[in-house]
Coordinates of C-alpha atoms and ligand atoms in Angstrom, one line a residue:
X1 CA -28.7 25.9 27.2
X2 CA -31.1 28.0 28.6
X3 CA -33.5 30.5 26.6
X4 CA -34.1 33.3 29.3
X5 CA -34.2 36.8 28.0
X6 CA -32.2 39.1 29.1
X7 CA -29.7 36.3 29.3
X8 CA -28.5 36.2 33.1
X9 CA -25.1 36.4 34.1
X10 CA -24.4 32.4 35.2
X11 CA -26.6 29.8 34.9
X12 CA -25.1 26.4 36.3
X13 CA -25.9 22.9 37.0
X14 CA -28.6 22.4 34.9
X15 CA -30.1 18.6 34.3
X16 CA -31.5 16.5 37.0
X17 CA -35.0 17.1 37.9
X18 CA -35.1 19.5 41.0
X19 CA -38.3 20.6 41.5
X20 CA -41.8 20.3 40.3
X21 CA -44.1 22.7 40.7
X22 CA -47.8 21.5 41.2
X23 CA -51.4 21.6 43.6
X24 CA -49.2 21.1 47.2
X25 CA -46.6 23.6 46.0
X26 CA -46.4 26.8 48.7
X27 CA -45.0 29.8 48.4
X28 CA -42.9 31.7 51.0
X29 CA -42.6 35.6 51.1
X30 CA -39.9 36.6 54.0
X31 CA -40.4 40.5 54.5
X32 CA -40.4 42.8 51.4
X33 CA -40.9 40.5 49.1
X34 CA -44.9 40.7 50.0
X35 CA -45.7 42.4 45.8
X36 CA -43.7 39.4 44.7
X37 CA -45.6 36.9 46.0
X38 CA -48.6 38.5 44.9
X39 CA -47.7 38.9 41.9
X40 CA -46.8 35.2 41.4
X41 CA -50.1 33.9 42.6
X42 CA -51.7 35.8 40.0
X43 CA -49.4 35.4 36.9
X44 CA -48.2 31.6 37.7
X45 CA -51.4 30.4 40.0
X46 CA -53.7 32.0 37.7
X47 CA -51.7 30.5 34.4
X48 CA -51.7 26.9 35.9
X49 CA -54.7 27.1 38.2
X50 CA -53.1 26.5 41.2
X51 CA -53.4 27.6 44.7
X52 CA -49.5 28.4 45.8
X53 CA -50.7 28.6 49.6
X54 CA -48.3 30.0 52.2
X55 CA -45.9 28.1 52.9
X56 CA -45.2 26.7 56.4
X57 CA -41.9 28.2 57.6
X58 CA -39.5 27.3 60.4
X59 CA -38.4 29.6 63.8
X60 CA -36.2 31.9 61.5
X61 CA -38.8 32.5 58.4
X62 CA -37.2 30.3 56.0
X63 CA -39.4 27.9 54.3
X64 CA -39.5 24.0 56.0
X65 CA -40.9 22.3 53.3
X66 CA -38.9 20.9 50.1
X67 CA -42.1 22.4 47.6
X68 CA -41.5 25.5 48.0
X69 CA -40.9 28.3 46.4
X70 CA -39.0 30.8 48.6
X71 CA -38.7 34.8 48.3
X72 CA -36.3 36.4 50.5
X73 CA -34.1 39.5 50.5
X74 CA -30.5 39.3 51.4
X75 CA -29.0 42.9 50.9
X76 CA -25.4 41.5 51.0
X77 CA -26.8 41.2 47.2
X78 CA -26.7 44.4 44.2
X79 CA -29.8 45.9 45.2
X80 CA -31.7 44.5 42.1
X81 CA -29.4 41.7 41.9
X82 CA -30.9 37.9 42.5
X83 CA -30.1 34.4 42.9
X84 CA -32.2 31.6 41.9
X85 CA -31.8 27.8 43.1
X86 CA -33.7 25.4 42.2
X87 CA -33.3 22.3 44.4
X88 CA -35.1 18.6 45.1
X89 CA -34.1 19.2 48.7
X90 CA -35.4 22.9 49.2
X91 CA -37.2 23.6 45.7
X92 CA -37.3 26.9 44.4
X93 CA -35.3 29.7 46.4
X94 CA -35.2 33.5 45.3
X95 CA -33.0 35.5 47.3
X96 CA -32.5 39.4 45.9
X97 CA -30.7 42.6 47.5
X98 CA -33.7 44.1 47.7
X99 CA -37.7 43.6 46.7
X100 CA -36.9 44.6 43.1
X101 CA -33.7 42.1 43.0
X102 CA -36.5 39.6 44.0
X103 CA -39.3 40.5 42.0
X104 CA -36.9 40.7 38.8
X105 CA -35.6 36.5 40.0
X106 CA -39.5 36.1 40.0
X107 CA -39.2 37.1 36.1
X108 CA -36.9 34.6 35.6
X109 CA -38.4 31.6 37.0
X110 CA -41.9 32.4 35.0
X111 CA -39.6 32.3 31.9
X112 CA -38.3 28.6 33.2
X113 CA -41.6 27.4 33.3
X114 CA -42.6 27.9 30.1
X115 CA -44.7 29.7 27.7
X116 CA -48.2 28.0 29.4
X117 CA -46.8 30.2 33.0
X118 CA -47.7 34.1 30.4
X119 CA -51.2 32.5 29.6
X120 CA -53.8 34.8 31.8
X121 CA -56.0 31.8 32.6
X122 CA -55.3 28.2 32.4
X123 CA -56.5 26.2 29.5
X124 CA -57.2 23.2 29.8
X125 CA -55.5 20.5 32.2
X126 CA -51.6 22.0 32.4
X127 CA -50.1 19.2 34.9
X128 CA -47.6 19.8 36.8
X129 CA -44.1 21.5 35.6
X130 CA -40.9 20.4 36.2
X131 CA -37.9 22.4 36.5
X132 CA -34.2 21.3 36.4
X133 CA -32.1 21.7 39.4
X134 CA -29.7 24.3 38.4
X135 CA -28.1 28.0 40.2
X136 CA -28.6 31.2 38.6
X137 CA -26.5 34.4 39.6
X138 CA -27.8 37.3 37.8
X139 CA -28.1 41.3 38.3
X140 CA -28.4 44.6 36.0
X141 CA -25.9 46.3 34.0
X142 CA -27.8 49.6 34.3
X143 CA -30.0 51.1 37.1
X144 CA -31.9 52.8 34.1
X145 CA -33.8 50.1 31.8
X146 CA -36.6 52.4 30.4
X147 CA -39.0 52.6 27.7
X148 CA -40.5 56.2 26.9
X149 CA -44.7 55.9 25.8
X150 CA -45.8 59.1 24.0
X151 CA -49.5 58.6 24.8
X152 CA -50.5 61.9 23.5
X153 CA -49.8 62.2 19.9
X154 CA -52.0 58.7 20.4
X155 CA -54.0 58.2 23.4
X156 CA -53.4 54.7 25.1
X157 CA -55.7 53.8 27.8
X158 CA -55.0 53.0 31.0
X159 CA -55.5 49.6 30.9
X160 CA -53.4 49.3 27.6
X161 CA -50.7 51.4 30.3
X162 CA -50.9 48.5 33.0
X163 CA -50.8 45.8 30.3
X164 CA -47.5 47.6 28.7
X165 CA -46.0 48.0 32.1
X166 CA -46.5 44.0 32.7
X167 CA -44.5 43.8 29.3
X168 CA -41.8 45.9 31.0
X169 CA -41.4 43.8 33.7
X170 CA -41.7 41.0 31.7
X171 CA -38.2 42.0 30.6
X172 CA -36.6 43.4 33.5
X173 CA -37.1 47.1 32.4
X174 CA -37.2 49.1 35.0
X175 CA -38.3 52.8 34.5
X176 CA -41.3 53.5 32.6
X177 CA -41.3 57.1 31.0
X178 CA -44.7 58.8 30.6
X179 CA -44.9 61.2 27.7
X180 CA -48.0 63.1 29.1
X181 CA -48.1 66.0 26.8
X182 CA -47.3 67.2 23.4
X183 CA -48.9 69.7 20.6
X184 CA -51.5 67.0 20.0
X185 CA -53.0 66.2 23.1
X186 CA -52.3 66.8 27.0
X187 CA -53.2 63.7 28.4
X188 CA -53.2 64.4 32.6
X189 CA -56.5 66.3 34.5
X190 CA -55.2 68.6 36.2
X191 CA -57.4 70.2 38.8
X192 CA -56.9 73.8 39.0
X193 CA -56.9 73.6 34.9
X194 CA -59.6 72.3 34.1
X195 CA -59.4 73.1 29.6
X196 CA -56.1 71.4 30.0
X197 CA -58.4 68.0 29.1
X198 CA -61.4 69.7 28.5
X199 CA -59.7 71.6 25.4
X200 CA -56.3 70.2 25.6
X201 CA -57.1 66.7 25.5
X202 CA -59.0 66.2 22.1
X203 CA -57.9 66.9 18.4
X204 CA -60.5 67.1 15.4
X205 CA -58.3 64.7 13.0
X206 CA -55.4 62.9 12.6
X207 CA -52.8 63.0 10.0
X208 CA -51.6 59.3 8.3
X209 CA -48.4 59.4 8.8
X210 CA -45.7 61.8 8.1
X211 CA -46.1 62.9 4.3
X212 CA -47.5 65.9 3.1
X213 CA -50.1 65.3 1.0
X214 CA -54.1 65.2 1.5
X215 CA -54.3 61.9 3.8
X216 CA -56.0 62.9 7.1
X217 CA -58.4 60.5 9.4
X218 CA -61.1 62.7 10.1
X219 CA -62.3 60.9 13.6
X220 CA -61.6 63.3 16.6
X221 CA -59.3 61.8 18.9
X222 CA -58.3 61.8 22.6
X223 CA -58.5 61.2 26.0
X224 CA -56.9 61.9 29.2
X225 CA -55.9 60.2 32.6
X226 CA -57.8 61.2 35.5
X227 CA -55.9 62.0 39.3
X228 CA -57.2 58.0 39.9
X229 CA -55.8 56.2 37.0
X230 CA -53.0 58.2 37.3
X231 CA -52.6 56.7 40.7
X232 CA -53.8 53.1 39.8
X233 CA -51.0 53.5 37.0
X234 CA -48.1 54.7 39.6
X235 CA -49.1 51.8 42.5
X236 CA -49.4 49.7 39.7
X237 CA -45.6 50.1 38.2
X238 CA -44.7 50.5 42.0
X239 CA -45.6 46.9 43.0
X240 CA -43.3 45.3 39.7
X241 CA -40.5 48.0 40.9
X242 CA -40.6 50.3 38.0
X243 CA -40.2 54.1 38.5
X244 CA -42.4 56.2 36.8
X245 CA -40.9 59.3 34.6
X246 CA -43.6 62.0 34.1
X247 CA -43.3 63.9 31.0
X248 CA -45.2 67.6 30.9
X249 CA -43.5 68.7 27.6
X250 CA -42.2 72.3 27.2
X251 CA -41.0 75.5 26.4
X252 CA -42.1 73.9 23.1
X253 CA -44.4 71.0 22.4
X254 CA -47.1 73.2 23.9
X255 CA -49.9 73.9 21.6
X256 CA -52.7 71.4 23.3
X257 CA -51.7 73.7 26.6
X258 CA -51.5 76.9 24.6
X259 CA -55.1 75.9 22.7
X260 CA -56.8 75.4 25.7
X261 CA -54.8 79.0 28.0
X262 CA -54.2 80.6 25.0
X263 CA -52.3 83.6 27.5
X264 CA -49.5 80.6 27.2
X265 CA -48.4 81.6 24.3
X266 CA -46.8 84.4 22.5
X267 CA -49.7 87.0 22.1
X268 CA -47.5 89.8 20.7
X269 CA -46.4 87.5 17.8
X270 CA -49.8 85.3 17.0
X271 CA -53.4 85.4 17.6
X272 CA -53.2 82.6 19.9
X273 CA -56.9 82.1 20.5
X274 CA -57.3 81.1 17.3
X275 CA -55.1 78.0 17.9
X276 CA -56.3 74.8 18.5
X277 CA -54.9 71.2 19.4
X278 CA -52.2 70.0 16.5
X279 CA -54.0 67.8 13.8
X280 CA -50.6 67.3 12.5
X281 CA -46.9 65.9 13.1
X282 CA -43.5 67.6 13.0
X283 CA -42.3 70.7 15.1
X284 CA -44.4 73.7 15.5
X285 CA -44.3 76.7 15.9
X286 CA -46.1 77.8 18.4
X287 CA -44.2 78.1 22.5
X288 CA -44.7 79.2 25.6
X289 CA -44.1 82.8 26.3
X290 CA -41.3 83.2 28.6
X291 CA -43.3 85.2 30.9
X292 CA -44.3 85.2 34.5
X293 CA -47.2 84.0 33.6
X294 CA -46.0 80.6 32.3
X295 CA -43.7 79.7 35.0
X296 CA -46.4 80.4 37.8
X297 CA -49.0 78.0 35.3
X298 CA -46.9 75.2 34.9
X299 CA -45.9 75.6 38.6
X300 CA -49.5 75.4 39.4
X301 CA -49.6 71.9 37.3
X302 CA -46.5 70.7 38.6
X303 CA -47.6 70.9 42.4
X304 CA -50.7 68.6 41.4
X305 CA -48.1 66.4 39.5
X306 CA -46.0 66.0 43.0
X307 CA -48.6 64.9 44.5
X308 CA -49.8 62.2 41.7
X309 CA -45.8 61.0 41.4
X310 CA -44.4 60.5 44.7
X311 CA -40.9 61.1 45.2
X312 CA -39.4 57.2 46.0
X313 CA -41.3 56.0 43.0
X314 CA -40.9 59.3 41.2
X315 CA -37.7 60.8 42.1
X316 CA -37.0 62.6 38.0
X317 CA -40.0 64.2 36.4
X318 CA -39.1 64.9 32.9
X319 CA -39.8 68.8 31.5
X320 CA -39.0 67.9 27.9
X321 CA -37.3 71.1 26.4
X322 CA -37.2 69.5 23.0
X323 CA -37.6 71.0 19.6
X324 CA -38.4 74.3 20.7
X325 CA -38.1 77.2 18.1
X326 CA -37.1 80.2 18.8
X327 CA -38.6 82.2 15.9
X328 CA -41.6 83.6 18.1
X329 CA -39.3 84.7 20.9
X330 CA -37.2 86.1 18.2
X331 CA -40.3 88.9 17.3
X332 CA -42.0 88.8 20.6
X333 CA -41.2 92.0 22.0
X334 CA -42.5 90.8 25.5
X335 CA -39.3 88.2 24.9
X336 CA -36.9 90.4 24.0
X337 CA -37.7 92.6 27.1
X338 CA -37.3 89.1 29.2
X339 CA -33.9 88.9 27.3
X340 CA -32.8 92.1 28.5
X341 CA -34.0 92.1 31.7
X342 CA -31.7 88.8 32.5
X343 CA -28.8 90.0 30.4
X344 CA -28.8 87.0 28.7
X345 CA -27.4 86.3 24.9
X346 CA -29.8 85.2 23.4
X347 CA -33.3 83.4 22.6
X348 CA -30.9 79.5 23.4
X349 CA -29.7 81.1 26.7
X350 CA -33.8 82.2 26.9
X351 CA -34.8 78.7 27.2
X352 CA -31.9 77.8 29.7
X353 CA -33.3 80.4 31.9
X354 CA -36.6 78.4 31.5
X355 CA -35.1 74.7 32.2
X356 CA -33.2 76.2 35.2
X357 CA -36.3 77.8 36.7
X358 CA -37.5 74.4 37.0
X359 CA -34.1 72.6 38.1
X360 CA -34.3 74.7 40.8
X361 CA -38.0 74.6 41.5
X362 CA -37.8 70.9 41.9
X363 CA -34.8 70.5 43.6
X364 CA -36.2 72.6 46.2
X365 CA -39.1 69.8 46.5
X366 CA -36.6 66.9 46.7
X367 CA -36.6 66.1 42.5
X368 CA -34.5 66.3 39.7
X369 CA -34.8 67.0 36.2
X370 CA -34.3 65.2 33.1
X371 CA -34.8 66.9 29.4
X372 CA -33.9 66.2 26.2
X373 CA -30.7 67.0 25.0
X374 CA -31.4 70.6 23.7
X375 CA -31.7 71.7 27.2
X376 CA -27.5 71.6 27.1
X377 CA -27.9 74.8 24.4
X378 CA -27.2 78.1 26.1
X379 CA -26.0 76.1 29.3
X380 CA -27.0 72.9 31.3
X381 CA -29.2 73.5 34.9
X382 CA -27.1 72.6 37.5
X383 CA -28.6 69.5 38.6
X384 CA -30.5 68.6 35.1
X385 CA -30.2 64.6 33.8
X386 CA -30.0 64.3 29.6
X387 CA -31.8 61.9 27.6
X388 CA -29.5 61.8 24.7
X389 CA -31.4 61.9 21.9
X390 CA -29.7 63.2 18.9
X391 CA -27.6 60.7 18.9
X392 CA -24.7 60.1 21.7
X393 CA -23.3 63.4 21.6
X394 CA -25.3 65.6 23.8
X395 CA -25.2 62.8 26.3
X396 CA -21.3 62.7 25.9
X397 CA -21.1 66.3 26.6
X398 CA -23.6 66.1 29.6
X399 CA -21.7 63.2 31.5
X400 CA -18.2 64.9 30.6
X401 CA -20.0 68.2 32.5
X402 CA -20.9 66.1 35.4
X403 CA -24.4 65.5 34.4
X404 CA -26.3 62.3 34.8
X405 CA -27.2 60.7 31.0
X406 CA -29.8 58.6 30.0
X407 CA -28.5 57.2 26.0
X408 CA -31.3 56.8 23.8
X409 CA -30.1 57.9 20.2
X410 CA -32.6 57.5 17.8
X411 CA -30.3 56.2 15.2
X412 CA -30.4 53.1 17.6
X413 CA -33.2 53.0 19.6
X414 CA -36.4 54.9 18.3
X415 CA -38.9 51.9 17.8
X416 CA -41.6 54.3 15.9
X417 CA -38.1 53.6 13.2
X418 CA -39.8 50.8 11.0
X419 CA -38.0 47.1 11.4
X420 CA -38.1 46.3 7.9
X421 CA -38.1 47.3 4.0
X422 CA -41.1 46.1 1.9
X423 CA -44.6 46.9 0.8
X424 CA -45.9 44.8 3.6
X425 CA -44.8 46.9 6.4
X426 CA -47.3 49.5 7.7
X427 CA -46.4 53.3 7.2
X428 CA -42.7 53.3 6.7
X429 CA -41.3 56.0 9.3
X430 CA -37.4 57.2 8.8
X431 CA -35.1 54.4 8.2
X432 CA -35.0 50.9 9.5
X433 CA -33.6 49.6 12.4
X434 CA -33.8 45.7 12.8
X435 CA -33.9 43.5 15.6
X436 CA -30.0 42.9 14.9
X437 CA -29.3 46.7 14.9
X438 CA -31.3 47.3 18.4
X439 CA -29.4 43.6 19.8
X440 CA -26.2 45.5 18.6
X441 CA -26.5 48.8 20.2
X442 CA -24.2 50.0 22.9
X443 CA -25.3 52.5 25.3
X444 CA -21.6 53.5 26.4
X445 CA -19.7 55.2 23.2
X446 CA -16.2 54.2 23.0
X447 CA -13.9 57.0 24.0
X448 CA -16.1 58.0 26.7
X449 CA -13.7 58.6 30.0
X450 CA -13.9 55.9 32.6
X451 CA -15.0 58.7 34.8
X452 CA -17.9 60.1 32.2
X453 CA -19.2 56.5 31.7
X454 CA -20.3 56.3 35.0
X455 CA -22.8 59.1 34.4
X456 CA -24.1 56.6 32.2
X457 CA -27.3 56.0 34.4
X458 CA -28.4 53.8 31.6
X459 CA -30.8 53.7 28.5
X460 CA -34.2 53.9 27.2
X461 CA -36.1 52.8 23.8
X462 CA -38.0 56.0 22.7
X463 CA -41.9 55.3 21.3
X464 CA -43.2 58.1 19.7
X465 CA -47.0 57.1 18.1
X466 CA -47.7 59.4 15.5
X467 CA -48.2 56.4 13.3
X468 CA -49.5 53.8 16.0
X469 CA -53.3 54.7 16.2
X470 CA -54.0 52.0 18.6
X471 CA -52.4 49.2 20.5
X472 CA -51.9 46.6 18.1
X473 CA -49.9 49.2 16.4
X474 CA -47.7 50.2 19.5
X475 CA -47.0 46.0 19.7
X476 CA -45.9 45.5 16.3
X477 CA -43.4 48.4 16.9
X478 CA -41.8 47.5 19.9
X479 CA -42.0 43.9 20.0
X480 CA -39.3 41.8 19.4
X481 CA -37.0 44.6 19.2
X482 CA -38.1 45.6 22.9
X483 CA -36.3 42.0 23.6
X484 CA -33.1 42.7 22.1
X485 CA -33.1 46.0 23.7
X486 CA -34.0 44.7 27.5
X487 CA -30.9 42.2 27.0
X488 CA -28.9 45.6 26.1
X489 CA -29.6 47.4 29.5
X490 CA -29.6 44.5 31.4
X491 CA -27.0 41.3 30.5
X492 CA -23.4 42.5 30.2
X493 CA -23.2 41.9 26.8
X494 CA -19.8 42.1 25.1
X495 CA -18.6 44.7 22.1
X496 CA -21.3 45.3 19.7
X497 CA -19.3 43.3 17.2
X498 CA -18.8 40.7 19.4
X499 CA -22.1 40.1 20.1
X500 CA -23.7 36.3 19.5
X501 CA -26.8 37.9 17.4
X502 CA -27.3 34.1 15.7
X503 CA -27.9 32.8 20.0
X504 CA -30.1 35.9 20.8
X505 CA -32.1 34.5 17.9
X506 CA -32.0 31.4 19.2
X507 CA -33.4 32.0 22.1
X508 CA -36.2 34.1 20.5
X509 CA -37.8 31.2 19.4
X510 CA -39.2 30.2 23.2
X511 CA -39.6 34.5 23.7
X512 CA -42.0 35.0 20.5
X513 CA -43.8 31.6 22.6
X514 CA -44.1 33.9 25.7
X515 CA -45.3 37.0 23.5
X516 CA -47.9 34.6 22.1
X517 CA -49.3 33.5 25.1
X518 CA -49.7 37.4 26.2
X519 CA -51.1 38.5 23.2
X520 CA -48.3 40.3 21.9
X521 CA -49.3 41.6 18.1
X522 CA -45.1 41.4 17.3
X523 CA -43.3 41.6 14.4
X524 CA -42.8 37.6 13.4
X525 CA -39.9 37.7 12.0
X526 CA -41.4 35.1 9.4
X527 CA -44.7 34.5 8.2
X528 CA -48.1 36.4 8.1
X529 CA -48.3 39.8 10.1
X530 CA -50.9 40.5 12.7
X531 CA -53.5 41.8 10.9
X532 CA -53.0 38.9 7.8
X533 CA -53.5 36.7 11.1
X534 CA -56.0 38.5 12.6
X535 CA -57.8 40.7 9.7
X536 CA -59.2 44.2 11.1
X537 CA -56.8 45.0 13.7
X538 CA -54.7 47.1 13.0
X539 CA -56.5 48.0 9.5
X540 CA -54.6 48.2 6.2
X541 CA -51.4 49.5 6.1
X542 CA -50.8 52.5 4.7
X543 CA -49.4 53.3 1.5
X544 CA -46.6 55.6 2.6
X545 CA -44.4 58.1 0.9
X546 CA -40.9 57.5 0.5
X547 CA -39.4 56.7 3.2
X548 CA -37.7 59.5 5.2
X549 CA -34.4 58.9 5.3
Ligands
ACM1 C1 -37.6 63.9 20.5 O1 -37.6 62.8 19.8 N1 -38.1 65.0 20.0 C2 -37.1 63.9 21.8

């Protein structure tokens, strides 16, 4: 039995001894598979203090010696699909469709070698490791294995970004989406405006939590990317294969943009100026104004934003379109007159016009665009991708349209949902979703038409960090369920039902190993929590309110 997460899709022949890796063992990179090998010498040479040297390889490229470990792509292979051998008369062999198929066979054989092969540095004398000589055939269910970061209602740093996109990869998740921007903070310098992170990016206090009482920490917070660790951030996710999404939230989700331009905003309906960046959670108020104005702004930003996400890393920027009320455009004169000039219906049809502007605005520069599933009220953009949500049913209608889905209900797959009951877990958020629930969640609804489902591009786990302050916080959320999820998007697991939940666990026993040796402040699923462990952390939890159900 093997204990590799996501499970692969055949694993044979395992027993006899086939290869050991050790101080001769060389590593052989055939052509695009050049990030792979760097990436193994500095996760497995670094973790067992060896050397890997290139390998010695005969007149076509292929590796000549039997301690080897071999990286090749073979695109008669699924593009991210892999095979791994591991052999006493060749050693290790990757072979992949493409770089990524590689790089994701290179996650698997990391997982082979044990829980020392996640350590950063080597401690101690680790000895050489042996590996049994066995065949894997494995490759994706979905081309779209994401994880959505809101780094502005809390600020991550960049290295906390690199270090959760090493966790990604880690688990064969493959699109990393960047929620830049929100009524608490905007989180990306943008040249031409400059108050964007000079205003935008800091917020006098925080509130605990989601209740509505007094409990407020009064420390300012913030903090923004600049155009370089933007940069470092995208070449970084390039070289593990993932694709960036960049999130610059609106019509709504706009005060830090609005506090900082305050001509953003609806000036006939509120004094504006006197705005400043959200020190609370929930949906407010306060949207663009659907004026010229606005689009030629956010335009403006955009343009810098092409330039930061290249298109074959970067090919969907998301535009959010979210929880956007429409009470200001309902009294702003200026709105109404916008209304009537485009003979629209009404303020849903308003925001349409909005979402379309930019459909068409970036599929003029080679892009597409993904929003939440409100932008499907008053009528989908032409080209416009869904991430579902609100459930599966504004992804159901999108892929019925035509349209291009991402399923992310939050029923399912919102990690800020707490994992357990019990006074022991930190600020209770909504209701709770376990590792079981996440392990049983099916990203296809039944009933979907054959031809629908395949507008399925795939799923994503949604992290929203009103309550993670820091990232101890943002571990203990995601981790394990990120696990369960990963095996979701990736293994073709059967009906939900039908699911082995009792071997997932199983196998979680050598996975919360691995999440040890990287430092991974998860959820044990018995046993002190992090900060009993490791006292100051994450501080106390909070006493909640009821939980929101
Ligand atoms: C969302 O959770 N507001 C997309």
């Amino acid at each position: 039995m093997h204990d590799l997460i996501p499970a692969p899709a055949r694993v044979e022949g395992e027993g006899r001894c086939g290869f050991v890796l050790d101080e001769a063992t060389t590593l052989t990179a055939g052509p695009g598979t050049e990030g792979t090998e760097r990436w193994l010498r500095s996760t497995l040479g670094a973790a067992f203090g060896l050397p890997l040297a290139p390998g010695a390889v005969d007149a076509e490229g292929a590796a000549s010696a039997p301690n080897t470990v071999e990286l090749r792509v073979d695109p008669s292979l699924e593009p991210e699909g892999y095979r791994l051998g591991v052999s006493p008369t060749w050693g290790v062999r990757i072979t992949g469709g493409s770089g990524a198929g590689v790089f994701w066979g290179a996650q698997t054989l990391r997982q082979l070698l044990g829980p020392e092969a996640f350590r950063r540095a080597p401690v101690g004398v680790s000895g050489p490791r042996g590996l049994a000589a066995m065949d894997i055939e494995d490759g994706p269910r979905f081309g779209w294995r994401g994880m959505m970061l809101d780094v502005a209602r809390h600020f991550m740093p960049k290295e906390g970004v690199l270090r959760m996109l090493d966790l990604l990869a880690a688990h064969k998740l493959n699109v990393f989406h960047f929620h830049l921007t929100d009524d608490q903070g905007w989180r990306v310098e943008i040249e031409r405006r400059p108050r964007l992170t000079e205003v935008g990016s800091w917020r006098a206090r925080s509130k605990h939590g989601h209740r509505a009482s007094e409990l407020w920490d009064e420390t300012p917070h913030g903090g923004f990317y600049t155009k370089d660790d933007i940069r470092e951030i995208v070449a970084y996710a390039a070289e593990r294969h993932i694709r960036v999404v960049p999130e610059i939230d609106i019509p709504g989700h706009s005060q830090a943009a609005i506090s900082a331009y305050p001509e953003l905003g609806n000036t006939d309906v509120v004094d504006t100026s006197a705005l400043s960046v959200w020190d609370t959670w929930g949906v407010n108020p306060n949207v663009l104004a659907p004026t010229d104005n606005t689009l030629r702004f956010f335009e403006g930003v955009f343009e810098e934003l092409l330039e930061l996400f290249p298109a074959d890393t970067s090919p969907f920027f998301h535009i959010g379109g979210d929880e956007c009320p429409k009470d200001q455009w309902r009294q702003s004169p200026t709105a109404q007159a916008r209304i009537a000039e485009l003979g629209l219906a009404d303020e849903d049809e308003l925001q349409s016009w909005f979402i379309r502007h930019f459909d068409r605005w970036f599929a003029d520069r080679g892009r597409r665009v993904i929003g939440w599933d409100e932008i499907l009220e008053g009528g989908l953009a032409e080209g416009a991708a869904v991430t579902s949500w609100r459930g599966y049913g504004g992804g159901i209608a999108a892929a019925e349209a035509g349209h291009d889905v991402v399923m992310c209900p939050l029923q399912q797959v919102y990690l800020d949902y707490r994992q357990a009951d019990g006074p022991d877990e930190p600020m209770p958020i909504a209701y709770v979703r376990t590792l079981e629930d996440v392990y049983r969640f099916e990203p296809v609804p039944p009933g979907l038409s054959e031809e629908a489902a395949r507008h399925v591009m795939g799923t994503q786990a949604n992290v929203w960090t009103e309550v993670m302050q820091n990232q101890d916080r943002v571990d203990y959320q995601v981790f394990p369920r990120l696990a369960a999820f990963a095996e979701v998007a990736w293994s073709r697991l059967p009906a939900p039902e039908e699911r082995d939940f009792a071997g997932f666990e199983g196998r979680m026993t050598a996975h919360y190993a691995r999440l040890d040796a990287l430092g991974v402040a998860y959820r044990p699923p018995t046993g002190p929590k992090p900060w009993q462990r490791r006292p100051g952390v994450l501080g106390r939890p909070l006493e909640g309110p009821p939980p929101i159900a």
